[in-house]
mmCIF file of C-alpha atoms in Angstrom:
data_model
loop_
_atom_site.group_PDB
_atom_site.id
_atom_site.type_symbol
_atom_site.label_atom_id
_atom_site.label_comp_id
_atom_site.label_asym_id
_atom_site.label_seq_id
_atom_site.Cartn_x
_atom_site.Cartn_y
_atom_site.Cartn_z
ATOM 1 C CA MET A 1475 -137.002 -10.814 18.168
ATOM 2 C CA PHE A 1476 -134.352 -11.979 16.444
ATOM 3 C CA GLY A 1477 -135.549 -11.539 12.914
ATOM 4 C CA GLY A 1478 -133.999 -10.004 10.194
ATOM 5 C CA GLY A 1479 -130.435 -9.568 10.787
ATOM 6 C CA GLY A 1480 -129.101 -13.119 12.179
ATOM 7 C CA GLY A 1481 -127.555 -13.949 9.317
ATOM 8 C CA ASN A 1482 -125.355 -11.055 9.332
ATOM 9 C CA LYS A 1483 -124.867 -11.829 12.203
ATOM 10 C CA PHE A 1484 -123.563 -15.442 12.365
ATOM 11 C CA GLU A 1485 -121.209 -14.257 8.921
ATOM 12 C CA MET A 1486 -119.593 -11.529 11.595
ATOM 13 C CA LEU A 1487 -118.578 -14.106 14.264
ATOM 14 C CA LYS A 1488 -117.097 -16.856 11.447
ATOM 15 C CA GLN A 1489 -115.237 -13.686 10.316
ATOM 16 C CA MET A 1490 -113.717 -12.521 13.969
ATOM 17 C CA LYS A 1491 -113.625 -16.408 14.611
ATOM 18 C CA LYS A 1492 -111.755 -16.485 11.624
ATOM 19 C CA MET A 1493 -109.302 -13.337 12.368
ATOM 20 C CA ARG A 1494 -108.816 -14.551 15.195
ATOM 21 C CA SER A 1495 -106.878 -17.697 14.520
ATOM 22 C CA GLN A 1496 -104.824 -15.203 11.618
ATOM 23 C CA VAL A 1497 -103.513 -13.161 14.644
ATOM 24 C CA LYS A 1498 -102.990 -16.452 16.831
ATOM 25 C CA THR A 1499 -101.171 -18.242 13.528
ATOM 26 C CA MET A 1500 -99.121 -15.045 12.830
ATOM 27 C CA GLU A 1501 -98.194 -14.475 17.043
ATOM 28 C CA LYS A 1502 -96.685 -17.909 16.463
ATOM 29 C CA GLU A 1503 -94.659 -16.905 13.365
ATOM 30 C CA LEU A 1504 -93.367 -13.878 14.497
ATOM 31 C CA ALA A 1505 -92.412 -14.827 17.913
ATOM 32 C CA GLY A 1506 -89.693 -17.701 16.047
ATOM 33 C CA LEU A 1507 -88.637 -14.940 13.891
ATOM 34 C CA ASN A 1508 -85.004 -13.116 15.271
ATOM 35 C CA PHE A 1509 -83.602 -9.663 13.836
ATOM 36 C CA VAL A 1510 -80.736 -9.191 15.152
ATOM 37 C CA GLY A 1511 -79.361 -4.967 15.424
ATOM 38 C CA ILE A 1512 -74.942 -4.315 15.777
ATOM 39 C CA ALA A 1513 -73.434 -1.027 17.353
ATOM 40 C CA LYS A 1514 -71.864 0.828 15.127
ATOM 41 C CA ASN A 1515 -68.550 0.272 17.058
ATOM 42 C CA LYS A 1516 -69.210 -3.630 16.335
ATOM 43 C CA LEU A 1517 -69.092 -4.417 19.603
ATOM 44 C CA LEU A 1518 -72.454 -5.368 21.524
ATOM 45 C CA SER A 1519 -75.854 -7.207 19.703
ATOM 46 C CA VAL A 1520 -79.340 -7.279 20.659
ATOM 47 C CA THR A 1521 -81.592 -9.815 19.622
ATOM 48 C CA LEU A 1522 -85.089 -9.548 19.029
ATOM 49 C CA ASP A 1523 -88.103 -11.806 18.173
ATOM 50 C CA GLY A 1524 -90.589 -10.678 15.754
ATOM 51 C CA LYS A 1525 -93.007 -9.657 18.531
ATOM 52 C CA PHE A 1526 -90.315 -7.048 19.618
ATOM 53 C CA GLN A 1527 -89.174 -8.853 22.684
ATOM 54 C CA MET A 1528 -85.466 -8.885 23.532
ATOM 55 C CA LYS A 1529 -83.645 -12.598 23.203
ATOM 56 C CA SER A 1530 -80.527 -11.233 24.165
ATOM 57 C CA ILE A 1531 -77.800 -9.117 24.249
ATOM 58 C CA GLN A 1532 -74.768 -9.783 23.358
ATOM 59 C CA ILE A 1533 -71.490 -7.771 25.165
ATOM 60 C CA GLU A 1534 -67.946 -7.688 23.311
ATOM 61 C CA ASP A 1535 -64.737 -7.869 26.121
ATOM 62 C CA GLU A 1536 -63.513 -4.998 24.661
ATOM 63 C CA LEU A 1537 -65.940 -3.066 25.096
ATOM 64 C CA ILE A 1538 -66.471 -3.750 28.903
ATOM 65 C CA GLU A 1539 -62.671 -3.575 29.550
ATOM 66 C CA LYS A 1540 -63.184 0.144 28.437
ATOM 67 C CA LYS A 1541 -64.852 1.235 31.524
ATOM 68 C CA ASP A 1542 -67.126 3.597 29.147
ATOM 69 C CA LYS A 1543 -70.151 4.011 30.335
ATOM 70 C CA LYS A 1544 -71.161 6.120 27.809
ATOM 71 C CA LEU A 1545 -70.150 3.937 25.849
ATOM 72 C CA LEU A 1546 -71.838 1.179 26.124
ATOM 73 C CA GLU A 1547 -75.179 2.593 26.907
ATOM 74 C CA LYS A 1548 -74.904 4.522 23.349
ATOM 75 C CA SER A 1549 -74.244 1.383 21.693
ATOM 76 C CA ILE A 1550 -76.766 -0.478 23.665
ATOM 77 C CA GLN A 1551 -79.110 2.174 22.361
ATOM 78 C CA GLU A 1552 -77.836 1.583 19.123
ATOM 79 C CA ALA A 1553 -77.811 -2.023 18.680
ATOM 80 C CA TYR A 1554 -81.386 -2.186 19.969
ATOM 81 C CA ALA A 1555 -83.209 0.822 17.522
ATOM 82 C CA LYS A 1556 -81.811 -1.613 14.501
ATOM 83 C CA ALA A 1557 -83.293 -4.422 15.874
ATOM 84 C CA LEU A 1558 -86.678 -2.769 16.339
ATOM 85 C CA GLN A 1559 -86.342 -1.273 12.911
ATOM 86 C CA ASP A 1560 -86.034 -4.306 10.975
ATOM 87 C CA ALA A 1561 -88.410 -6.357 13.352
ATOM 88 C CA GLN A 1562 -90.775 -3.695 12.780
ATOM 89 C CA ALA A 1563 -89.896 -4.196 9.022
ATOM 90 C CA GLY A 1564 -89.589 -7.818 9.425
ATOM 91 C CA ALA A 1565 -93.502 -8.031 11.271
ATOM 92 C CA ALA A 1566 -95.696 -5.420 8.162
ATOM 93 C CA LYS A 1567 -93.290 -7.621 5.989
ATOM 94 C CA GLN A 1568 -94.814 -11.386 7.689
ATOM 95 C CA MET A 1569 -99.100 -9.479 8.546
ATOM 96 C CA GLN A 1570 -98.602 -8.863 4.358
ATOM 97 C CA ALA A 1571 -97.331 -12.113 3.471
ATOM 98 C CA MET A 1572 -100.365 -13.986 5.422
ATOM 99 C CA GLY A 1573 -102.936 -11.408 3.878
ATOM 100 C CA GLY A 1574 -103.252 -8.721 6.066
ATOM 101 C CA PHE A 1575 -106.198 -8.265 7.691
ATOM 102 C CA PRO A 1576 -108.901 -7.397 5.518
ATOM 103 C CA GLY A 1577 -111.246 -5.181 6.933
ATOM 104 C CA LEU A 1578 -108.521 -3.464 9.341
ATOM 105 C CA GLY A 1579 -106.663 -1.855 6.558
ATOM 106 C CA MET A 1580 -104.035 -3.747 7.105
#
């Protein structure tokens, strides 16, 4: 009933456990990284961690004093897009540094 390929299944389970451990390690390392995106007007910045979670938004008083809603919205979009782009590149680099995930094409 359990003959033949039992060793292969055991090896597969070992590999899955190892990959799960690698994922947890990588998640911890990514959470510790910060990526800052700055709006073109340099009046707003957004900080994301390596898991793409927003950590902070910093708005200069000058931008608030302008009372320009569209400028504020545009600044948030620009800063967030830049931080996200950097975080994605940083996460990819971190995965490569850790050897990626063989068998998953990463």
